[in-house]
Short mmCIF file of C-alpha atoms in Angstrom, two decimals:
data_model
loop_
_atom_site.label_atom_id
_atom_site.label_comp_id
_atom_site.label_asym_id
_atom_site.label_seq_id
_atom_site.Cartn_x
_atom_site.Cartn_y
_atom_site.Cartn_z
CA MET U 258 -33.79 -5.46 52.34
CA GLU U 259 -33.16 -4.44 55.95
CA LEU U 260 -30.01 -6.07 57.36
CA THR U 261 -29.65 -4.19 60.63
CA ASN U 262 -30.11 -7.31 62.78
CA ASP U 263 -29.29 -9.88 60.09
CA ILE U 264 -25.72 -9.02 59.17
CA GLN U 265 -24.96 -12.72 58.69
CA PHE U 266 -26.95 -12.64 55.44
CA LEU U 267 -24.76 -9.92 53.89
CA LEU U 268 -22.12 -12.25 52.42
CA PRO U 269 -24.59 -14.72 50.82
CA ILE U 270 -26.56 -11.84 49.28
CA MET U 271 -23.40 -10.25 47.81
CA VAL U 272 -22.29 -13.61 46.37
CA ALA U 273 -25.74 -14.19 44.85
CA ILE U 274 -25.77 -10.73 43.23
CA MET U 275 -22.27 -11.17 41.78
CA VAL U 276 -23.05 -14.61 40.38
CA ALA U 277 -26.29 -13.31 38.83
CA LYS U 278 -24.36 -10.43 37.23
CA TRP U 279 -21.73 -12.78 35.76
CA VAL U 280 -24.34 -15.16 34.37
CA GLY U 281 -26.33 -12.29 32.83
CA ASP U 282 -23.24 -10.76 31.20
CA PHE U 283 -22.24 -14.17 29.81
CA PHE U 284 -25.51 -14.65 27.91
CA THR U 285 -26.44 -11.09 26.91
CA HIS U 286 -25.44 -7.42 26.99
CA PRO U 287 -26.21 -5.35 30.08
CA MET U 288 -29.50 -3.47 29.99
CA TYR U 289 -27.83 -0.08 29.58
CA HIS U 290 -25.82 -1.31 26.59
CA ALA U 291 -29.00 -2.71 25.05
CA LEU U 292 -30.70 0.67 25.45
CA LEU U 293 -27.73 2.40 23.80
CA GLU U 294 -28.01 0.06 20.82
CA LEU U 295 -31.79 0.48 20.69
CA LYS U 296 -31.50 4.27 20.54
CA CYS U 297 -28.54 4.10 18.13
CA ILE U 298 -26.30 6.09 20.46
CA PRO U 299 -22.65 5.83 19.33
CA PHE U 300 -21.03 4.55 22.52
CA LEU U 301 -17.28 3.88 22.51
CA ALA U 302 -15.83 1.28 24.86
CA SER U 303 -12.75 2.08 26.92
CA GLU U 304 -10.59 -0.16 24.72
CA PRO U 305 -11.27 -0.96 21.05
CA ILE U 306 -11.77 -4.68 20.42
CA VAL U 307 -11.94 -5.41 16.70
CA TYR U 308 -11.93 -8.78 14.93
CA ASN U 309 -11.37 -9.54 11.25
CA SER U 310 -13.39 -11.89 9.08
CA ARG U 311 -11.33 -14.83 10.42
CA LYS U 312 -12.36 -13.98 14.00
CA ARG U 313 -8.84 -12.90 14.89
CA ARG U 314 -8.34 -9.82 17.01
CA LEU U 315 -6.67 -6.95 15.16
CA ASN U 316 -3.84 -4.87 16.55
CA LEU U 317 -4.94 -1.30 15.83
CA GLU U 318 -1.37 -0.02 16.24
CA LEU U 319 -0.72 -1.52 12.79
CA TYR U 320 -3.39 0.67 11.17
CA THR U 321 -3.71 4.42 10.72
CA ALA U 322 -6.35 7.10 11.06
CA GLY U 323 -6.46 7.33 7.28
CA ASN U 324 -7.80 3.77 7.10
CA VAL U 325 -11.08 4.65 8.86
CA MET U 326 -11.64 8.36 8.17
CA SER U 327 -14.49 9.68 6.02
CA SER U 328 -12.99 11.24 2.91
CA ASN U 329 -15.97 13.21 1.58
CA VAL U 330 -15.22 16.26 3.73
CA VAL U 331 -17.13 19.51 3.23
CA THR U 332 -14.95 22.51 4.06
CA PHE U 333 -15.50 26.27 4.22
CA ASP U 334 -13.17 29.17 3.56
CA ASP U 335 -12.71 31.67 6.37
CA ARG U 336 -14.51 34.18 4.10
CA GLU U 337 -17.43 32.10 2.82
CA ASN U 338 -20.48 32.98 0.72
CA VAL U 339 -23.80 33.05 2.57
CA LYS U 340 -25.45 31.24 -0.34
CA ASN U 341 -22.92 28.41 -0.20
CA ILE U 342 -23.29 27.97 3.56
CA ALA U 343 -27.09 27.82 3.29
CA GLU U 344 -26.95 25.23 0.49
CA VAL U 345 -24.58 23.02 2.47
CA LEU U 346 -26.76 23.17 5.59
CA LEU U 347 -29.85 22.30 3.54
CA ASN U 348 -28.28 19.44 1.57
CA THR U 349 -26.10 17.73 4.19
CA THR U 350 -26.48 16.40 7.71
CA HIS U 351 -22.90 17.00 8.85
CA SER U 352 -22.62 18.46 12.33
CA GLY U 353 -19.14 19.95 11.97
CA PHE U 354 -17.02 21.50 9.23
CA PRO U 355 -13.30 22.30 8.90
CA VAL U 356 -12.49 25.92 8.04
CA LEU U 357 -9.58 26.77 5.74
CA GLY U 358 -7.53 29.92 5.49
CA LYS U 359 -4.65 31.07 3.33
CA SER U 360 -1.11 30.82 4.63
CA ASN U 361 1.66 33.32 3.97
CA LYS U 362 2.61 31.31 0.89
CA GLY U 363 -0.94 31.41 -0.49
CA HIS U 364 -1.79 27.76 0.30
CA GLN U 365 -5.04 26.79 1.98
CA VAL U 366 -4.41 25.40 5.45
CA PHE U 367 -6.59 24.22 8.30
CA VAL U 368 -7.41 26.99 10.80
CA GLY U 369 -10.23 25.48 12.89
CA THR U 370 -13.69 23.94 12.95
CA ILE U 371 -17.21 25.26 13.24
CA THR U 372 -20.40 23.38 14.06
CA ARG U 373 -23.65 23.25 12.17
CA LEU U 374 -25.53 25.01 14.97
CA GLU U 375 -23.01 27.86 15.08
CA LEU U 376 -23.32 28.41 11.33
CA THR U 377 -27.10 28.48 11.62
CA VAL U 378 -26.94 31.08 14.39
CA LEU U 379 -24.61 33.25 12.28
CA LEU U 380 -27.02 33.10 9.34
CA ARG U 381 -29.86 34.24 11.58
CA HIS U 382 -27.88 37.38 12.49
CA GLN U 383 -27.44 39.40 9.33
CA ALA U 384 -25.17 41.78 11.23
CA SER U 385 -22.43 39.19 10.68
CA PHE U 386 -22.74 39.53 6.87
CA ILE U 387 -20.05 41.46 4.99
CA GLN U 388 -19.85 42.69 1.43
CA PRO U 389 -17.12 41.53 -0.97
CA ASN U 390 -13.67 43.11 -0.52
CA LYS U 391 -14.76 44.83 2.69
CA PRO U 392 -11.96 44.88 5.30
CA VAL U 393 -12.69 42.90 8.46
CA THR U 394 -11.02 42.49 11.82
CA CYS U 395 -10.94 39.53 14.15
CA ASP U 396 -11.44 41.73 17.20
CA VAL U 397 -14.98 42.77 16.30
CA THR U 398 -17.76 40.15 16.36
CA ALA U 399 -21.36 40.76 15.35
CA VAL U 400 -22.64 37.82 17.43
CA GLU U 401 -21.82 37.47 21.12
CA TYR U 402 -20.42 34.24 22.52
CA GLU U 403 -23.55 33.56 24.60
CA GLN U 404 -25.73 33.88 21.48
CA LEU U 405 -23.48 31.52 19.53
CA THR U 406 -23.23 28.71 22.08
CA ILE U 407 -26.86 27.66 22.39
CA ASP U 408 -28.15 24.11 22.82
CA LYS U 409 -30.92 24.18 20.20
CA LEU U 410 -32.85 26.49 17.90
CA ASP U 411 -36.01 28.09 19.25
CA ASP U 412 -37.83 28.17 15.88
CA PRO U 413 -36.59 25.49 13.44
CA ALA U 414 -39.31 26.24 10.85
CA ALA U 415 -38.33 29.91 10.57
CA THR U 416 -34.66 28.93 10.39
CA GLU U 417 -35.30 26.55 7.50
CA GLN U 418 -37.22 29.23 5.63
CA SER U 419 -34.32 31.65 6.13
CA LEU U 420 -31.89 29.08 4.72
CA LEU U 421 -34.10 28.64 1.66
CA ASP U 422 -34.14 32.40 1.13
CA TYR U 423 -30.36 32.65 1.41
CA ALA U 424 -29.92 29.75 -1.04
CA ASN U 425 -32.36 31.05 -3.67
CA LEU U 426 -32.33 34.85 -3.55
CA PRO U 427 -29.67 36.39 -5.84
CA GLN U 428 -28.66 39.22 -3.48
CA TYR U 429 -26.92 36.72 -1.19
CA THR U 430 -24.73 35.25 -3.93
CA PHE U 431 -21.77 37.54 -3.19
CA THR U 432 -22.53 38.30 0.46
CA LYS U 433 -19.99 36.69 2.77
CA ILE U 434 -19.39 35.84 6.43
CA TYR U 435 -15.97 36.12 8.01
CA LEU U 436 -15.78 32.91 10.07
CA ARG U 437 -12.44 33.38 11.83
CA PRO U 438 -13.82 35.05 14.99
CA TYR U 439 -16.34 32.23 15.52
CA ILE U 440 -14.37 29.05 14.80
CA ASN U 441 -12.77 26.70 17.30
CA GLN U 442 -9.10 27.41 16.66
CA SER U 443 -7.96 24.82 19.24
CA ALA U 444 -9.64 21.90 17.45
CA MET U 445 -7.70 18.63 17.62
CA THR U 446 -6.15 17.23 14.46
CA VAL U 447 -4.16 14.10 13.58
CA ARG U 448 -2.09 13.12 10.58
CA SER U 449 -3.43 10.50 8.20
CA ASN U 450 -0.54 8.17 9.17
CA PHE U 451 -1.23 8.52 12.91
CA SER U 452 -1.80 5.31 14.88
CA LEU U 453 -5.44 4.20 14.84
CA HIS U 454 -5.29 2.89 18.41
CA ARG U 455 -3.98 6.22 19.72
CA THR U 456 -6.57 8.06 17.63
CA TYR U 457 -9.30 6.02 19.33
CA ILE U 458 -7.92 6.72 22.83
CA ILE U 459 -7.55 10.47 22.17
CA PHE U 460 -11.05 10.71 20.70
CA ARG U 461 -12.71 8.89 23.60
CA THR U 462 -10.63 10.41 26.41
CA LEU U 463 -11.19 14.01 25.28
CA GLY U 464 -14.87 13.42 24.47
CA LEU U 465 -14.53 14.75 20.93
CA ARG U 466 -17.30 15.00 18.36
CA HIS U 467 -15.08 15.62 15.35
CA LEU U 468 -11.44 14.92 14.62
CA THR U 469 -9.93 16.45 11.49
CA VAL U 470 -7.36 14.39 9.58
CA LEU U 471 -4.54 16.16 7.75
CA ASN U 472 -1.98 14.89 5.27
CA PRO U 473 1.76 15.53 5.83
CA GLY U 474 1.36 18.81 3.92
CA GLY U 475 -1.26 20.13 6.36
CA GLU U 476 -4.21 19.78 3.96
CA VAL U 477 -7.57 18.43 5.16
CA VAL U 478 -8.09 14.91 3.77
CA GLY U 479 -10.71 13.45 6.11
CA MET U 480 -12.86 13.65 9.20
CA ILE U 481 -13.41 11.13 12.01
CA THR U 482 -16.59 11.02 14.10
CA ARG U 483 -17.84 8.61 16.74
CA ARG U 484 -19.63 6.51 14.16
CA ASP U 485 -16.38 5.99 12.26
CA LEU U 486 -14.88 4.45 15.42
CA MET U 487 -17.79 2.13 16.20
CA GLY U 488 -16.90 -1.56 16.19
CA PHE U 489 -18.84 -2.56 13.08
CA ASN U 490 -17.37 0.34 11.07
CA LEU U 491 -13.84 -0.51 12.16
CA GLU U 492 -14.29 -4.17 11.26
CA GLU U 493 -15.71 -3.37 7.82
CA ARG U 494 -13.08 -0.81 6.84
CA LEU U 495 -10.09 -2.69 8.24
CA ASP U 496 -11.27 -5.85 6.50
CA LYS U 497 -11.12 -3.96 3.20
CA VAL U 498 -7.60 -2.79 4.08
CA GLN U 499 -6.53 -6.39 4.67
CA GLN U 500 -8.06 -7.48 1.37
CA ASN U 501 -6.14 -4.76 -0.48
CA ILE U 502 -2.94 -5.81 1.26
CA GLY U 503 -3.61 -9.42 0.22
CA LYS U 504 -4.05 -8.41 -3.42
CA PHE U 505 -0.86 -6.35 -3.33
CA THR U 506 1.05 -9.27 -1.79
CA ALA U 507 -0.20 -11.64 -4.51
CA VAL U 508 0.91 -9.23 -7.25
CA ALA U 509 4.31 -8.75 -5.60
CA ARG U 510 4.86 -12.52 -5.39
CA THR U 511 3.93 -12.91 -9.04
CA PHE U 512 6.44 -10.32 -10.19
CA GLY U 513 9.06 -11.75 -7.83
CA ARG U 514 8.73 -15.22 -9.34
CA LEU U 515 8.81 -13.79 -12.83
CA ALA U 516 11.99 -11.83 -12.09
CA LYS U 517 13.60 -14.91 -10.51
CA ARG U 518 12.88 -17.04 -13.58
CA ARG U 519 14.18 -14.45 -15.98
CA ALA U 520 17.34 -14.03 -13.92
CA GLY U 521 17.87 -17.80 -14.10
CA GLY U 522 17.52 -17.83 -17.88
CA THR U 523 14.33 -19.87 -17.91
CA SER U 524 11.78 -19.12 -20.59
CA PRO U 525 8.62 -17.65 -19.06
CA ALA U 526 6.39 -19.93 -21.10
CA THR U 527 8.29 -23.11 -20.21
CA SER U 528 8.72 -24.88 -16.91
CA PRO U 529 12.20 -25.88 -15.65
CA GLN U 530 11.55 -29.45 -16.88
CA GLY U 531 10.81 -28.18 -20.38
CA SER U 532 7.07 -28.85 -20.38
CA PRO U 533 4.99 -25.90 -21.62
CA LEU U 534 2.94 -24.16 -19.00
CA ALA U 535 0.18 -23.74 -21.55
CA ALA U 536 -0.29 -27.50 -21.54
CA ARG U 537 -1.56 -27.21 -17.97
CA SER U 538 -4.37 -24.86 -19.09
CA SER U 539 -3.22 -22.29 -16.55
CA PRO U 540 -4.62 -18.73 -16.77
CA ALA U 541 -1.14 -17.45 -15.93
CA ALA U 542 0.52 -18.84 -19.07
CA CYS U 543 -0.44 -15.98 -21.38
CA SER U 544 -0.17 -13.31 -18.69
CA TYR U 545 3.62 -13.69 -18.59
CA GLN U 546 3.84 -12.90 -22.29
CA ASP U 547 1.42 -9.98 -22.07
CA GLY U 548 3.25 -8.33 -19.19
CA ILE U 549 0.51 -9.29 -16.72
CA THR U 550 -2.23 -6.98 -17.91
CA SER U 551 -5.30 -8.90 -16.73
CA ASP U 552 -6.69 -10.44 -13.56
CA ALA U 553 -4.32 -13.36 -14.03
CA VAL U 554 -1.84 -11.86 -11.61
CA VAL U 555 -2.89 -14.39 -8.99
CA ILE U 556 -1.24 -17.56 -10.22
CA GLU U 557 -3.23 -20.68 -9.54
CA THR U 558 -0.74 -23.05 -11.16
CA PRO U 559 1.16 -25.14 -8.58
CA GLU U 560 4.86 -24.40 -8.79
CA SER U 561 7.96 -25.43 -6.95
CA ASP U 562 10.06 -22.63 -5.50
#
């Protein structure tokens, strides 16, 4: 609308637009958010807002990265078989893989990450293949950086056929690729006990695609991607964590009451008034005598503390 000579209409128009925006946001998601959901694009909000099954907002500082990570991690050695790489690329859809190397003490430690596309490019260049026990150096690379960092493959059908050949032909069983010169050695990592809220902020702020999770000993125990930090995934996994905590609390209370009664000299099968607990038909009556070996750890019998 042209407002050159009608500047007095500027304020009413701005108010009308703002009110329309507020009303639309109150009843539905914005159009761009709806398109993100329609195309299944994993979009992360600036701040994580997660509710439990009781519709209470969760404080993510009380949870850790290990609570939401994916544990079925596929890793590669820094000297990996061509056959194994081809089989993994054919049988999985993972887009990134941690690479492990041996430390001075002989333990496998995390040394970096490599993407699915980079592995595919390496397999297409047989100059990167090495024979077993052949000495290699990190200074010499068979594939240039510009060849490795491409956006997409130019011939996916030929690439798939090459992967099938590498996976099935016996001559590639012992052929290896030295991955160290091609990995991302500055890949971000977090410990499994790292704050989940800070993990979310780091992941979103740095625009990461993969975040490797290590245990206190430096071993790879999980991987976090954008989908792991989506709201529905966080709610589902943290709800399971709360359920496990609830079960543990119930067991701890049961043993605490049992220890308190035994310390007071009261018979486990008899109430303080002398009436048998078994007379109440409680499932917990026999569990005291059996050392609590069944699902009867959650006592349903009303008791006075």
